[in-house]
CSV table of C-alpha atoms in Angstrom, one decimal:
chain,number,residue,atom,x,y,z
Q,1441,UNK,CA,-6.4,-65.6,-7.8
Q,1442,UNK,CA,-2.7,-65.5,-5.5
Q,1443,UNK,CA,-2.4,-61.8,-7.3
Q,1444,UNK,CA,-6.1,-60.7,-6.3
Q,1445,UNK,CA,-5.7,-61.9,-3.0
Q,1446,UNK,CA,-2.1,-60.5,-2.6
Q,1447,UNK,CA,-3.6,-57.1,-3.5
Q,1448,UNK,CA,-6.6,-57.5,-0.9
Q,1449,UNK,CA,-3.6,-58.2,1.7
Q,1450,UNK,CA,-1.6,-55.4,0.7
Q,1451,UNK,CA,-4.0,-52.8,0.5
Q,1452,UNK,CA,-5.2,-54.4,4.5
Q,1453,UNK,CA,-1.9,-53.5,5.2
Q,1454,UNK,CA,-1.9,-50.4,4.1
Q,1455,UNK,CA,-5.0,-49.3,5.6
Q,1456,UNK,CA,-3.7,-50.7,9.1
Q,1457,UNK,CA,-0.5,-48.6,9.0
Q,1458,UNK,CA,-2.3,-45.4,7.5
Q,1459,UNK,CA,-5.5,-46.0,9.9
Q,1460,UNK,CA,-8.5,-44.3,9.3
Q,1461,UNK,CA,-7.4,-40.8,9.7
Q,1462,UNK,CA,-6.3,-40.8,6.4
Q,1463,UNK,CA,-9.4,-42.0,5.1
Q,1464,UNK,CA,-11.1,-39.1,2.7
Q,1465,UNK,CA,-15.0,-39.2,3.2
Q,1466,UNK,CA,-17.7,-37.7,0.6
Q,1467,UNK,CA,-20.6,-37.3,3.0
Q,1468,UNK,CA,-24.1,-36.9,1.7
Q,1469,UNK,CA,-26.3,-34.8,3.7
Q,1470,UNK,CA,-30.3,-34.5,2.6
Q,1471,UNK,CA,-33.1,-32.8,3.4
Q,1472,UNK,CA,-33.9,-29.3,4.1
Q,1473,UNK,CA,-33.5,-26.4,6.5
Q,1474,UNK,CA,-36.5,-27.5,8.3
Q,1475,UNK,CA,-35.4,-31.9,8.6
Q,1476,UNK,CA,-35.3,-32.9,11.8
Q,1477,UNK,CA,-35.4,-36.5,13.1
Q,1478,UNK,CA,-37.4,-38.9,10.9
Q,1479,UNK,CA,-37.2,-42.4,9.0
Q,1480,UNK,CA,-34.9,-41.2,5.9
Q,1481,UNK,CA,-32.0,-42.1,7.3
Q,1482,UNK,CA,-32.9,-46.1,6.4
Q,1483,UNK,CA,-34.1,-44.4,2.2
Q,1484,UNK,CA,-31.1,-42.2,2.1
Q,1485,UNK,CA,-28.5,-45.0,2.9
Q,1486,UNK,CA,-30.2,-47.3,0.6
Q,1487,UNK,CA,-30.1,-44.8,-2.0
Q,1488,UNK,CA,-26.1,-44.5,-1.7
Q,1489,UNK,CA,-25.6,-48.2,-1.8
Q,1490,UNK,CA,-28.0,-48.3,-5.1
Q,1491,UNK,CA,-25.7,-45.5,-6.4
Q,1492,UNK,CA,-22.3,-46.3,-5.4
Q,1493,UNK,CA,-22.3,-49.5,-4.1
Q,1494,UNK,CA,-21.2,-51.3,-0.8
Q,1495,UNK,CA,-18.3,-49.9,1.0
Q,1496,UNK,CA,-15.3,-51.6,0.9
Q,1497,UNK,CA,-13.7,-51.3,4.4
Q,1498,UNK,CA,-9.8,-51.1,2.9
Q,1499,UNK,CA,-10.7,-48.4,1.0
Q,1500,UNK,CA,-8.7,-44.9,1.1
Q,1501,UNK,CA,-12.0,-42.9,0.2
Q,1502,UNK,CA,-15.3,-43.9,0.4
Q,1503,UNK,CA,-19.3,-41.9,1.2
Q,1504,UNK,CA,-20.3,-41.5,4.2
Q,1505,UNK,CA,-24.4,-40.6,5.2
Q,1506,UNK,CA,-25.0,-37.5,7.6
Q,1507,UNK,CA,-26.5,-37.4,10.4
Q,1508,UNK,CA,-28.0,-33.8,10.2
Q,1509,UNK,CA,-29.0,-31.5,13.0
Q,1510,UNK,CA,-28.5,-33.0,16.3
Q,1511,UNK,CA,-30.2,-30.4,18.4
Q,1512,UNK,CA,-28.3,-30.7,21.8
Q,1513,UNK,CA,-29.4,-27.3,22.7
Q,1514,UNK,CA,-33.2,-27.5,22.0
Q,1515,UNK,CA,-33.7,-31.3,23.2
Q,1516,UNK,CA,-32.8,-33.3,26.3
Q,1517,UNK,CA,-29.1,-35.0,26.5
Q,1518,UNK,CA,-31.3,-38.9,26.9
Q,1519,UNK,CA,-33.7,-37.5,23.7
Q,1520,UNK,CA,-30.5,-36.7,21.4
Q,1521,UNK,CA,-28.6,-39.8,22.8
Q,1522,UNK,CA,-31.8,-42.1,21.9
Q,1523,UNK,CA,-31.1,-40.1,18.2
Q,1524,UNK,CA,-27.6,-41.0,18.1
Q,1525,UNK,CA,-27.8,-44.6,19.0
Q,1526,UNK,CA,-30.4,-45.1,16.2
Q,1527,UNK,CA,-27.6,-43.3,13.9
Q,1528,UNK,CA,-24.9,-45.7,15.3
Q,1529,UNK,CA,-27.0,-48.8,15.1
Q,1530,UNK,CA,-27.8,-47.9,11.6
Q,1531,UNK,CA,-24.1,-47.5,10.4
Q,1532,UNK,CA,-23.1,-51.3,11.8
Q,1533,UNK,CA,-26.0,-52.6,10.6
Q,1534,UNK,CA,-25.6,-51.3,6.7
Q,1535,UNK,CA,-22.0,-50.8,6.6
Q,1536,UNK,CA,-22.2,-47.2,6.1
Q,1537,UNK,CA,-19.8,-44.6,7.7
Q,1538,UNK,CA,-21.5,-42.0,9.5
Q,1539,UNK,CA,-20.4,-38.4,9.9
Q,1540,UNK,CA,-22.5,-36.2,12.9
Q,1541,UNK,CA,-24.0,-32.8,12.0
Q,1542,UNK,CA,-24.8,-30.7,15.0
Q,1543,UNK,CA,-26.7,-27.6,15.6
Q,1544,UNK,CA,-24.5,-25.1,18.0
Q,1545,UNK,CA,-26.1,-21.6,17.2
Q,1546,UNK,CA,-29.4,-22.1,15.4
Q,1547,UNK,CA,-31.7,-23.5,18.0
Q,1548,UNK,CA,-33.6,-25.4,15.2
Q,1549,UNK,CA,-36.4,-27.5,17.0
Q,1550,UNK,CA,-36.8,-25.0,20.0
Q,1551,UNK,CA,-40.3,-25.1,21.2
Q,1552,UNK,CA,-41.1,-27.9,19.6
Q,1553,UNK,CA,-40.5,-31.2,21.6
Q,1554,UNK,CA,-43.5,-33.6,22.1
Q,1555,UNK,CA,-42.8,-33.6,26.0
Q,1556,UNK,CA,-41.5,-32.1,28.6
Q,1557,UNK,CA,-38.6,-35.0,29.4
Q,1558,UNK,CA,-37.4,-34.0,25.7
Q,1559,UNK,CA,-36.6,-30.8,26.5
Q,1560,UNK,CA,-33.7,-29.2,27.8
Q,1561,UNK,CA,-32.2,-28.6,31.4
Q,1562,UNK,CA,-32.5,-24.8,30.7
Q,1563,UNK,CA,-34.6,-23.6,27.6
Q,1564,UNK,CA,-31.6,-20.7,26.7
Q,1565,UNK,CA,-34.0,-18.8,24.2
Q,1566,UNK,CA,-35.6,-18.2,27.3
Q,1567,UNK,CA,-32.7,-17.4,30.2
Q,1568,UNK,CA,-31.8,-13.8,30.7
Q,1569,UNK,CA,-28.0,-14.7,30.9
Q,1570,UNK,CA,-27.6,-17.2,27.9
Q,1571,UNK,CA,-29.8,-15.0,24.9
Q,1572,UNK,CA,-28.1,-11.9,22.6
Q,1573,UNK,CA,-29.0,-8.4,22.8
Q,1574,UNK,CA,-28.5,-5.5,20.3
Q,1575,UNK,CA,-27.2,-3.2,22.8
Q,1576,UNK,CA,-25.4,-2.7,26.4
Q,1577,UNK,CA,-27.6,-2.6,29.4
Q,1578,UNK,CA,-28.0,0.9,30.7
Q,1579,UNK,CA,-27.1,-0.3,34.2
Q,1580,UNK,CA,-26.8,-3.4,35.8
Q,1581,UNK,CA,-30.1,-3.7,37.4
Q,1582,UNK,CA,-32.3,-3.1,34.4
Q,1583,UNK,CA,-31.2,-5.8,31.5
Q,1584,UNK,CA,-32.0,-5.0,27.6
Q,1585,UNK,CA,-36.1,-6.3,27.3
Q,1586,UNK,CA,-35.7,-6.0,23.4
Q,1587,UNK,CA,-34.2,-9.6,22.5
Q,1588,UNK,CA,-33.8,-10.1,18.6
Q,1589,UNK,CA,-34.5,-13.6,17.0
Q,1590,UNK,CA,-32.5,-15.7,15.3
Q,1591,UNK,CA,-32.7,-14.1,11.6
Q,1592,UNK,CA,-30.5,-15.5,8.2
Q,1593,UNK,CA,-31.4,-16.3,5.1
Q,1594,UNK,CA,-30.6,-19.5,2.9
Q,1595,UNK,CA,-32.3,-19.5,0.1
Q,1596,UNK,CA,-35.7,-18.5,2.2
Q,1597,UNK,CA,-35.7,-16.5,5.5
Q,1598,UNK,CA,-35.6,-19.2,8.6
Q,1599,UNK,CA,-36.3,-18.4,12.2
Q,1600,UNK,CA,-36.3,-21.2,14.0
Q,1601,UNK,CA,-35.8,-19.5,17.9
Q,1602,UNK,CA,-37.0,-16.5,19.5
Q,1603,UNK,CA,-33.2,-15.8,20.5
Q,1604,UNK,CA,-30.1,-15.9,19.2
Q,1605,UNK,CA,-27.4,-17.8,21.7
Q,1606,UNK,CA,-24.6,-15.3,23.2
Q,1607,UNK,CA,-22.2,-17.5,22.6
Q,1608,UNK,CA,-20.0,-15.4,24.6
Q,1609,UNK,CA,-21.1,-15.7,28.2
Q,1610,UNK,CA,-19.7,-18.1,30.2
Q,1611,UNK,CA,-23.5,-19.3,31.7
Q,1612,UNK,CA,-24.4,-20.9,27.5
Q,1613,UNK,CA,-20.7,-21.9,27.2
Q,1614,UNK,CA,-21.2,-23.7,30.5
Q,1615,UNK,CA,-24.6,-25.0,29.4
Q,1616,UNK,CA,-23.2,-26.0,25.9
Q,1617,UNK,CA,-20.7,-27.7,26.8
Q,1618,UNK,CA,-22.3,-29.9,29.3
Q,1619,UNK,CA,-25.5,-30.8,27.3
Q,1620,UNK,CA,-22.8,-31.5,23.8
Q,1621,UNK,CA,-20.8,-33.6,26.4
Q,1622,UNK,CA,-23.6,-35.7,28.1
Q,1623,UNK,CA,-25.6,-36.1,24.7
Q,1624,UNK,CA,-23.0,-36.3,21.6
Q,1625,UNK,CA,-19.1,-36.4,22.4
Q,1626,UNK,CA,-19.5,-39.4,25.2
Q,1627,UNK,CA,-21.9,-41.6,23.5
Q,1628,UNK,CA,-19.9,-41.2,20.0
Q,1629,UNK,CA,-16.3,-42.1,22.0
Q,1630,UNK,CA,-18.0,-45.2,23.4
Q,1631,UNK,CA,-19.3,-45.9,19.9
Q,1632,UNK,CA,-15.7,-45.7,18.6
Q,1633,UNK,CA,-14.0,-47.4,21.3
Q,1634,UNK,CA,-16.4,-50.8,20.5
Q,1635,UNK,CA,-15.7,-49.8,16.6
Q,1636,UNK,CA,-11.9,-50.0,17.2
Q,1637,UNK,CA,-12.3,-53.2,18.9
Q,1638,UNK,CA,-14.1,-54.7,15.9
Q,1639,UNK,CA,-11.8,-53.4,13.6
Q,1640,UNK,CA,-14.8,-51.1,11.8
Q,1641,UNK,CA,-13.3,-47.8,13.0
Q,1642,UNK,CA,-13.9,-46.7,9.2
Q,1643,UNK,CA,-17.9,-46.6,10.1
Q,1644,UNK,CA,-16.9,-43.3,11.9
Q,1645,UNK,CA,-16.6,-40.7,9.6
Q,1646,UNK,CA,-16.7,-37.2,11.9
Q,1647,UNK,CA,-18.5,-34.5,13.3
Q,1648,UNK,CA,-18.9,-31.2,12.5
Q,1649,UNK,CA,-18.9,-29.3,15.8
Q,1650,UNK,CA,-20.3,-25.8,13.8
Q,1651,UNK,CA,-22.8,-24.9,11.1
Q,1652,UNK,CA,-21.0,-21.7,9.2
Q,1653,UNK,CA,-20.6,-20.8,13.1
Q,1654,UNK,CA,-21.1,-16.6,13.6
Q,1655,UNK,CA,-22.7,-13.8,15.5
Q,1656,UNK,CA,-25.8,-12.5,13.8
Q,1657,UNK,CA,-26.1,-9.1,12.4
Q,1658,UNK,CA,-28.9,-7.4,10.8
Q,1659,UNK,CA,-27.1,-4.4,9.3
Q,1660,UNK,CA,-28.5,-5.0,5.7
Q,1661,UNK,CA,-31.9,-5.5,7.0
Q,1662,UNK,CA,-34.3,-2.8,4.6
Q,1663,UNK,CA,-36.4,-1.6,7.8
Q,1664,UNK,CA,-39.1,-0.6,4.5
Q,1665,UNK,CA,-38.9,-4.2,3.7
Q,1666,UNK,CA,-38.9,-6.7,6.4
Q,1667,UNK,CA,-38.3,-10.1,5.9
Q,1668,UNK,CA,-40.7,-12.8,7.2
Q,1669,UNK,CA,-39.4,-16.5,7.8
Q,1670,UNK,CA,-40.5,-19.3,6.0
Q,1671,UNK,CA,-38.7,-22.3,7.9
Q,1672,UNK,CA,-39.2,-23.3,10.6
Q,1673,UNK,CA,-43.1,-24.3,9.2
Q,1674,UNK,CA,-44.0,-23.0,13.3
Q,1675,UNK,CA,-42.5,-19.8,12.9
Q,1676,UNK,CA,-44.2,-19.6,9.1
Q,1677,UNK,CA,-45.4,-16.0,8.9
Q,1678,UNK,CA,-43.1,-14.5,11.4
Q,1679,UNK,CA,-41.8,-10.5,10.5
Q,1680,UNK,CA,-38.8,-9.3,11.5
Q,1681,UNK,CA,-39.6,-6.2,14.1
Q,1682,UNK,CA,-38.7,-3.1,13.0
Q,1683,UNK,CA,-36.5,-2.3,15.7
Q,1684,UNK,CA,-34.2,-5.6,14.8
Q,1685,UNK,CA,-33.5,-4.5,11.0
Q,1686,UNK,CA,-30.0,-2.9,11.1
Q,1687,UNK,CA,-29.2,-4.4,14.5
Q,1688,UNK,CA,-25.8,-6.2,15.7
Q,1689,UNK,CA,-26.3,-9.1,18.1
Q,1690,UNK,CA,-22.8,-9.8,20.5
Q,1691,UNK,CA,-23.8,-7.4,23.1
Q,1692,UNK,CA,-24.9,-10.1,25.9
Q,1693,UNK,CA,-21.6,-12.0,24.6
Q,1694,UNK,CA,-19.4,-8.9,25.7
Q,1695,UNK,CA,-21.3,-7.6,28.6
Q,1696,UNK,CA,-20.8,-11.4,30.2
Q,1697,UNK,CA,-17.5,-11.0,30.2
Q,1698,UNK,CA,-17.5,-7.7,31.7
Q,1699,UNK,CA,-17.5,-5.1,29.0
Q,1700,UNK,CA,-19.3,-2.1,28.6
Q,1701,UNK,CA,-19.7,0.7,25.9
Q,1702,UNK,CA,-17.5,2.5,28.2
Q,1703,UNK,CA,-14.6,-0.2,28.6
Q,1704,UNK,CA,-15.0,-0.4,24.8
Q,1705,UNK,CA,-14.2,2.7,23.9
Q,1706,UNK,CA,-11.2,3.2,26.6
Q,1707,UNK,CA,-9.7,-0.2,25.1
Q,1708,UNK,CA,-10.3,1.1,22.0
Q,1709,UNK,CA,-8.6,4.0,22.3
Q,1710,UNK,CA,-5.6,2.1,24.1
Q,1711,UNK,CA,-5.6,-0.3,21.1
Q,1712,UNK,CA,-5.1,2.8,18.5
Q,1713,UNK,CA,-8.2,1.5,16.8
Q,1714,UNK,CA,-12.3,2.4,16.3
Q,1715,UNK,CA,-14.8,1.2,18.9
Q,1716,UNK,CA,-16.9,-0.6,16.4
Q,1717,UNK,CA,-13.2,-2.6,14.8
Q,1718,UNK,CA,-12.3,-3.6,19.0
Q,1719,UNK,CA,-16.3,-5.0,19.0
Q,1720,UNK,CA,-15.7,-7.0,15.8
Q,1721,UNK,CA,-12.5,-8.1,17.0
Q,1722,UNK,CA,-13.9,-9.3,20.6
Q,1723,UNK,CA,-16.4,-10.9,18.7
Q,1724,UNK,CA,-14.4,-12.8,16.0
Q,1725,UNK,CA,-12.3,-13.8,19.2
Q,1726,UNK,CA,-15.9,-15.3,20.5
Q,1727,UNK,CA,-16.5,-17.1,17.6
Q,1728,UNK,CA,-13.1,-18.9,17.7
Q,1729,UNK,CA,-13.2,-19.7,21.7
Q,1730,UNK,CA,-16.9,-21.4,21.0
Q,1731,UNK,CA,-16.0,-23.5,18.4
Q,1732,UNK,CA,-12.8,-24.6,20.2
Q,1733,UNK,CA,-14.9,-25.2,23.5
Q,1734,UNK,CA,-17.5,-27.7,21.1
Q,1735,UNK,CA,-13.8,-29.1,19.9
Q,1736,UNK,CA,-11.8,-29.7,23.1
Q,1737,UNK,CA,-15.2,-31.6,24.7
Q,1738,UNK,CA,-14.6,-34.2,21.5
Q,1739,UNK,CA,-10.9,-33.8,21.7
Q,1740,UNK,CA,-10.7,-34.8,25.3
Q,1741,UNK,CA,-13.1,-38.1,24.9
Q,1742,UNK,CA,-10.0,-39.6,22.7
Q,1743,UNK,CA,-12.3,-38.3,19.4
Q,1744,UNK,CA,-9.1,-37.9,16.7
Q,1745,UNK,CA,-8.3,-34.5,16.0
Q,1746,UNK,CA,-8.6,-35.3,12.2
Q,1747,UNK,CA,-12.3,-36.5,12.8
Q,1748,UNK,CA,-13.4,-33.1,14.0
Q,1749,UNK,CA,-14.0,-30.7,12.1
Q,1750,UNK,CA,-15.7,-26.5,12.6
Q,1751,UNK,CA,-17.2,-24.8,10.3
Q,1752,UNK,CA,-17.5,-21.1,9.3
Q,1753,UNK,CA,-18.3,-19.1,5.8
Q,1754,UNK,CA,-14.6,-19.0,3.5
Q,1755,UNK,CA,-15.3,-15.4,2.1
Q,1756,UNK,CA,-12.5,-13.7,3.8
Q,1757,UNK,CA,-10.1,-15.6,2.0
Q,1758,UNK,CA,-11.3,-13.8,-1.2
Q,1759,UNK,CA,-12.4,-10.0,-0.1
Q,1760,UNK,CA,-10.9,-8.9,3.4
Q,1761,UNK,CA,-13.5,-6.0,3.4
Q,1762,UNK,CA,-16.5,-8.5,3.8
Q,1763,UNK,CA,-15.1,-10.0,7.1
Q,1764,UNK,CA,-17.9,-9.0,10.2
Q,1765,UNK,CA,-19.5,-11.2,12.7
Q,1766,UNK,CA,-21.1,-13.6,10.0
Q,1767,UNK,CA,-18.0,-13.6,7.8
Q,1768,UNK,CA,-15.6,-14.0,10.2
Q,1769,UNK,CA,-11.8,-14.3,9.6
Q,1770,UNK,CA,-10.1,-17.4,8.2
Q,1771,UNK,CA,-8.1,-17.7,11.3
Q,1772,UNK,CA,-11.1,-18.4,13.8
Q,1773,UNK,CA,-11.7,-21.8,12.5
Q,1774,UNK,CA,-8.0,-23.1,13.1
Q,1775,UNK,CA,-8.0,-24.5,16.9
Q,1776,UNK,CA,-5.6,-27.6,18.4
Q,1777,UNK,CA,-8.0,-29.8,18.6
Q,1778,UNK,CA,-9.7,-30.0,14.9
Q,1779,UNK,CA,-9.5,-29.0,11.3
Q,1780,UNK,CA,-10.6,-26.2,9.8
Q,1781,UNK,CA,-13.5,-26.4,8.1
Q,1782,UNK,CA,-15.5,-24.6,5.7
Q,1783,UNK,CA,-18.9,-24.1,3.1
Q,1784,UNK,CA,-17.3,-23.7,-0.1
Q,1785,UNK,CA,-18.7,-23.3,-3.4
Q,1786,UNK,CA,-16.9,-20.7,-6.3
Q,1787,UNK,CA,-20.3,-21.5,-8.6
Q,1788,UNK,CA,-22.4,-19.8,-5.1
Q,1789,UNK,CA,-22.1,-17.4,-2.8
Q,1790,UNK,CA,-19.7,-19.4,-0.3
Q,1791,UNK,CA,-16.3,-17.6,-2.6
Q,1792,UNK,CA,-13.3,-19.1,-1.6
Q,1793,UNK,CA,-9.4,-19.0,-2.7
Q,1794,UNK,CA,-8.1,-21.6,-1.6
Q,1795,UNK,CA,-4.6,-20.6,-1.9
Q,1796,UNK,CA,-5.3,-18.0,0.5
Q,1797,UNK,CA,-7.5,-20.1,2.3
Q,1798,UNK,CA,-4.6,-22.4,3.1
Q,1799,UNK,CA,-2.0,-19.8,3.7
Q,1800,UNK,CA,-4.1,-18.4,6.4
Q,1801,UNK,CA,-5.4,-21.6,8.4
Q,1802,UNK,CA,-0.8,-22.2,8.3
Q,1803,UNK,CA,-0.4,-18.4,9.6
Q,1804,UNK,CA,-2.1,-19.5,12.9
Q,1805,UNK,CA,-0.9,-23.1,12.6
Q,1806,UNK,CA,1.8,-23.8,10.8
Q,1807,UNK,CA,1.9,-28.0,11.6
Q,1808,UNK,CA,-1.8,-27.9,9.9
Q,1809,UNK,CA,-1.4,-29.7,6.4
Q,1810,UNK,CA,-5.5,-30.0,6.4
Q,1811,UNK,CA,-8.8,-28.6,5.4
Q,1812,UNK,CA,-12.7,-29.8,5.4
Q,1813,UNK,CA,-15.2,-28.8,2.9
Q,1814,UNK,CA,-17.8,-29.0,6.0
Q,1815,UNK,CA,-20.3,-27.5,3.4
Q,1816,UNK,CA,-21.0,-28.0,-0.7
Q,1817,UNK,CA,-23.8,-28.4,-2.8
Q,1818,UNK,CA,-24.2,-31.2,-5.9
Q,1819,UNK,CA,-26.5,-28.7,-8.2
Q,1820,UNK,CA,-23.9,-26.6,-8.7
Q,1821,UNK,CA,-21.4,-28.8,-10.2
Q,1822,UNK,CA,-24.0,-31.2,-12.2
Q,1823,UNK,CA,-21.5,-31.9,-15.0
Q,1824,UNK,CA,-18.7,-34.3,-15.0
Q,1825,UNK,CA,-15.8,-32.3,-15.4
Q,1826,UNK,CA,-16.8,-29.6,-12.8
Q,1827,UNK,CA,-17.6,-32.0,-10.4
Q,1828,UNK,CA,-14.7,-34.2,-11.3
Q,1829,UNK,CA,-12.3,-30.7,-11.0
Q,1830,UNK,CA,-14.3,-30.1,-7.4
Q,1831,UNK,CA,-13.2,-33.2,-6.0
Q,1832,UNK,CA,-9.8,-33.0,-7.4
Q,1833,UNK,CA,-9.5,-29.6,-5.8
Q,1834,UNK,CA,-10.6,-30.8,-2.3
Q,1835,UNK,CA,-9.1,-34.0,-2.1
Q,1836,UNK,CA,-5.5,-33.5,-3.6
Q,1837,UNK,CA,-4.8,-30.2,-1.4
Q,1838,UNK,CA,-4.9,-31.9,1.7
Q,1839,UNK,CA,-9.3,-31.9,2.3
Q,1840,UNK,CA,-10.0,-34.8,4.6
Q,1841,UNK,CA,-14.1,-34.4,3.9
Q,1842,UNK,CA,-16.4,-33.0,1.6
Q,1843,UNK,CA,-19.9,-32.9,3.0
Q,1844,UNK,CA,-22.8,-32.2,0.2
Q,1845,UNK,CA,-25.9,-31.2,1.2
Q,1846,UNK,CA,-29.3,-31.4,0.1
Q,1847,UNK,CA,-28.1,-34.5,-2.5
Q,1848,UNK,CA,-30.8,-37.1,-0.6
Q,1849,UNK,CA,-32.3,-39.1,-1.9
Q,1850,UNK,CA,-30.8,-40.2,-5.1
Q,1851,UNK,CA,-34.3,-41.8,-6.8
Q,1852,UNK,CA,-36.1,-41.6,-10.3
Q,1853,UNK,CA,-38.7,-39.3,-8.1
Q,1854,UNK,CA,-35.9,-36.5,-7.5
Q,1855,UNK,CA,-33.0,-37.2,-10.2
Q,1856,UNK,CA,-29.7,-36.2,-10.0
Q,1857,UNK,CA,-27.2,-34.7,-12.4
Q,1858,UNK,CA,-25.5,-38.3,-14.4
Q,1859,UNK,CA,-22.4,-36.4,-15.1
Q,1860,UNK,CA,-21.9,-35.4,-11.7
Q,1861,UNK,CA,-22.9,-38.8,-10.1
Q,1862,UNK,CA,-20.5,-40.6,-12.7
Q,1863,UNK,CA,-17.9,-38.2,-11.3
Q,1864,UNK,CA,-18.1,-39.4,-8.1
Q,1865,UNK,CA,-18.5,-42.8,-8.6
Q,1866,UNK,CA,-15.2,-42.9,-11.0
Q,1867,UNK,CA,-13.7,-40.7,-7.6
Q,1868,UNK,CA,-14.5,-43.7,-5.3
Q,1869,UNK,CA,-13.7,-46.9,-7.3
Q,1870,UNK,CA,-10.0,-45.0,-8.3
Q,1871,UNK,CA,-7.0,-46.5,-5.9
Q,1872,UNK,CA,-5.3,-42.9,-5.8
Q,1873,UNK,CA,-1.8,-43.5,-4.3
Q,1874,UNK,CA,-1.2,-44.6,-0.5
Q,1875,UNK,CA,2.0,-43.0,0.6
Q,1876,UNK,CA,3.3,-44.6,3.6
Q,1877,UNK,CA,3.8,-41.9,6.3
C-alpha cells in the first residue's frame, strides 16, 4: 500500500515538473468530410472510455477526442464560441482531453447556416477582395469575373464553397484573423487559464491551426473528364467548369500584394529564375505567413507553443519534384510560435521520410526537437505490429500528437481492427521513461 501510494506521489511529481507540454496525446478524430456540429461528440467519448478506459491525469500519454471542423470562416464568432463551450463543458465533465480542429481554407459549411446571426461578418466566398482567381486582372478597373471553387479530392471529389480563400491578401488575412481570434484562440485561453487553476491543464490537448494547409491547383484536372463533387451533400452534383480544369488558384493572393504578370516576370528575371518557379515560390511563402498568422493569434493569448500545431501534406520530404502549391515545402510549416505538423501515412498517399522530414523542419529551426502527426488513419495500420511500429515511430522521435481520423465510433456496429486497438491500448497503459529536463 506505502509503495503504491509512493509511486502515485512520484509520478504527481513528475508530471508537475514536466507539465503538460510533455504530455503525448493520441487524438481520435470521427466522422467524415461532410461532419459538422452534432450530438457524437457525447457517443464518441463514451466509446474511448469503453475502449481504453478513464484517463488518468498523471499520465505521460494518454487519448484525447477531436473536436473537428470549427468553421470560424463560414459561421458567426458567438455561433462557433456557443460550439466551443459545448466542447469545453464536455471535456470537464468526462475527463477527456480535447484537441481543436479548425477549418482555415475549406469553407466547409458555407451557405449553409440556419440564420442569418450564424453567419459571418463578411461571407468571403462572396467578397471581390478575399476570393482566388486563376489569372491577373487585365487592369485595375475590371477584376477577373471567372472565380474557381474550391476543388480536392479525398477519397470522393468535395466542394464545399463557391471560392477558394486568397489567403494571400491582406483584406482575408485581416478577416481571419479577427473572426479565429474572437471565436477560437480567446475562448480556449480562458478555458485554459480556469483549467490551470484547477490543476486539469491536461484536459487541453491542442489545436490544429491548418488542415494540410495549400493553394489549390487544378493542373491534373482531365478537361474530357470533369470531376463532380460528392461532399458537401448541398453541392452533390456539382461539375467542375471547363474553364477551371488545368487552372492555378494564387492570383488574387499576389495581385493583393501588388504583383502583376509584369512585376513577375521582371523579378523573375532579377532572381535568375522562371516566372512560373518566382509564382510557386511567392506562393509557398503565402502558405507559411497564413499559417503563422492562425499561430501567432494562439501564441499571443499565452496558448503554449507545444500545444499548436499546422498542418500541411509531408510529400516533399520524399520526392522534391512533387513540391507545388498543394505539396508545399517541408519548411512552410516550421514558424516560432508552433510545431510543425503533418498527415502522414507510408501505407497511403501522405509519403513521408522522416529522417528528411526532421532534417528539414531543423534547417529552418534549428532549436525545434518536435513534430505532430496532425493527420493518420487507423485502417491502414489494423495489425498490431504496424500499428505498434507507427506509434513507436511518432512518439520516440520527438512527435508530441498523433491525430487519427475517421476511427469514431469504436462499437460492435462499425468494428475496429483488435490488433491495432490492442496496440494502442498496450501504448497507453506503458510508463515509458520520464526524463527530468
Amino acid at each position: 500500500m506505502l509503495n503504491t501510494l509512493f509511486i502515485a506521489i512520484v509520478l504527481c511529481i513528475i508530471h508537475i515538473i514536466l507539465g503538460q507540454s510533455d504530455i503525448q496525446y493520441l487524438i481520435f478524430e470521427g466522422g467524415g468530410p461532410d461532419e459538422g456540429p452534432g450530438p457524437n461528440q457525447t457517443l464518441n467519448i463514451a466509446s474511448l472510455k469503453r475502449t481504453f478506459g478513464e484517463i488518468n491525469p498523471t499520465a505521460q500519454r494518454m487519448y484525447a477526442y477531436g473536436k473537428q471542423q470549427m468553421r470560424f470562416l463560414t459561421r458567426s464568432n458567438a455561433f462557433v464560441r456557443s460550439e466551443l463551450e459545448t466542447a469545453f463543458t464536455l471535456a470537464e465533465n468526462t475527463n477527456t482531453p480535447l484537441f481543436i480542429h479548425i477549418d482555415p481554407i475549406y469553407g466547409w459549411g458555407a451557405d449553409e447556416e440556419n440564420s442569418t446571426a450564424d453567419a459571418p461578418t463578411i461571407k468571403y466566398w462572396n467578397n471581390e477582395t478575399m476570393r482566388e482567381w486563376i489569372e491577373f486582372p487585365l487592369n485595375k478597373s475590371q477584376l477577373p469575373n471567372r472565380i474557381p471553387r474550391t476543388w480536392f479530392n479525398w477519397g470522393s471529389w468535395c466542394s464545399p464553397s463557391s471560392a477558394f480563400p486568397a489567403i494571400g491578401a491582406p483584406n482575408f488575412i485581416n478577416f481571419s484573423a479577427i473572426q479565429f481570434n474572437e471565436s477560437i484562440a480567446k475562448p480556449l485561453a480562458q478555458w485554459i487559464i480556469k483549467l490551470n487553476k484547477e490543476n486539469k491543464s491536461y484536459l487541453f490537448a491542442g489545436i490544429n491551426i491548418g488542415w494540410e494547409t495549400n493553394i489549390l491547383n487544378y493542373r491534373q484536372i482531365d478537361p474530357t473528364h470533369l470531376p463532380t463533387a460528392v461532399w458537401p451533400v448541398n453541392s452533390r452534383n456539382i461539375t467542375m467548369q471547363q474553364w477551371e480544369a488545368g487552372a492555378q488558384l494564387g492570383y488574387a493572393s499576389l495581385y493583393w500584394q501588388g504583383w502583376t504578370e509584369e512585376k513577375l516576370i521582371i523579378e523573375a528575371q532579377h532572381r535568375n529564375i522562371t516566372r512560373d518557379v518566382l509564382f510557386n515560390l511567392l506562393c509557398y511563402e503565402i502558405i507559411h505567413n497564413y499559417l503563422e498568422v492562425l499561430a501567432k493569434v494562439c501564441y499571443d493569448n499565452n496558448i503554449s507553443r507545444e500545444r499548436i500545431f499546422t498542418h500541411i501534406v509531408p510529400m516533399a520530404s520524399v520526392d522534391a519534384s512533387r513540391i507545388d502549391t498543394t505539396v508545399p515545402p517541408i519548411w512552410t510549416a516550421v514558424n516560432s510560435y508552433s510545431i510543425p505538423g503533418f498527415t502522414m501515412d507510408n501505407r497511403g498517399a501522405a509519403i513521408y521520410n522522416l529522417t528528411e522530414l526532421k532534417y528539414q523542419i531543423t534547417i529552418v529551426d534549428p532549436s525545434q526537437s518536435h513534430f505532430a502527426v496532425s493527420e493518420s488513419y487507423l485502417f491502414n495500420y489494423g495489425d498490431e505490429e504496424s500499428m505498434r511500429d507507427n506509434l513507436n515511430e511518432a512518439f520516440n522521435n520527438g512527435g508530441l500528437i498523433k491525430a487519427i481520423y475517421g476511427a469514431l465510433p469504436f462499437s460492435s456496429e462499425d468494428p475496429q481492427p483488435a490488433g491495432a486497438i490492442k496496440a494502442i491500448q498496450q501504448w497507453l497503459n506503458t510508463n515509458h521513461t520520464l526524463i527530468l529536463k
